[in-house]
Amino acid sequence: MTSTTSGGTATEQPGRAPRRDAAENRAALIEAAKRVLQQDPDAGLETIATAAGLSRRAVYGHFPSRDDLVREVVTAGAARIAAAMPDSSALAALPPAARLAALAVALWSEVSHVRPMARVAVRSPFAEAVAEVFAPLRAQVRQACALGIEDGSMRDDVDAASLARLVEAACIAVLDEATRSGTSDEAGRRTVVLSALGTAGIDWRTALLSEPAAPVAPAPAPQTEQETRA
């Protein structure tokens, strides 16, 4: 970028750096959207803007529409969840049913506390963007189904890709019901395992045997003699 001095000499002007408050406003909008949509998934743009301390007009300087803002929020959340899923090395030693159960439990543990937002994320117009983020997880589910079909532990009337999609749909159905009915975390955890494995053709009694053990809370550190006296 050039400008002309009073003497007519062209000089180089460095490009302007983005305004600091613009970056802060964008971050505030995203954080406000997380809070507001968790309470009311149908909240409008004006409600979100107010929660961020901005005008509705200011939002359009960062996001062309409400859908664009929500998509930013749900894809970031999906990336966080995907990063928390067990990888191939962690699943390698498990039989197919236990693999599927481990993935179902890991996913449930990440979405249970944000159920309203999770329901938004898996539906149009955001489902495609979220599915792209979850591609590695979906591949893990397909692999578990393929192994289960191969060793005869899972139904073989459909191919592995179709079976993986059915398992995914069953997990989403559990999320819907758990959100609607206020199912406890523990009950939801068990239900998502039974639904995933049941869809794969494993009876519920066998499915229960494949459920990973619940995480154990760390024991409190023993008190010192001084702390006991206090």
C-alpha angles and dihedrals in degrees: 000000000000136000134184124243123219088265092056096253116141114230132186117250117199115238114263116259115233112272111262094224091056090060091046091049091052091050090048091052092052093048092046091050090053092053098041098044091048088060096037118012090192095053114139129238093256091056091051092047091051091051088053091050092246138114121253089245091057090058092064090061087068107025125029092213145000090261091057091053093047091046090055090052098046096044091051089050091048091052090053091050093046090053090055095055120107113261129226094271091055091051100039097095095047125096115242097264092049090048091054091046092050092052092047093050093045090051093046093050089056099046103033095087093047099042099144092052092044090056090052091049097056095051136076133309089027102037095089095052092046092047089057091055090048094050094111091050091049089051089054091052092049091050092051090049092048091051091047092051090047096052094041097244094113134048115279102194089100132038122259095258092052092045091051090053090050090050090050091051090050091053091050089051089054090050090052094049095043090052093046096046100034093240113191119252092249094049092045091050092054093043094052090052093048092046095048094047094039090055088051089057101261117133117241096248092055089043090058089057089056095053111115116241115266114259111266117228112235114260115249115261113259114260120248120236090255093053090048092054090049 
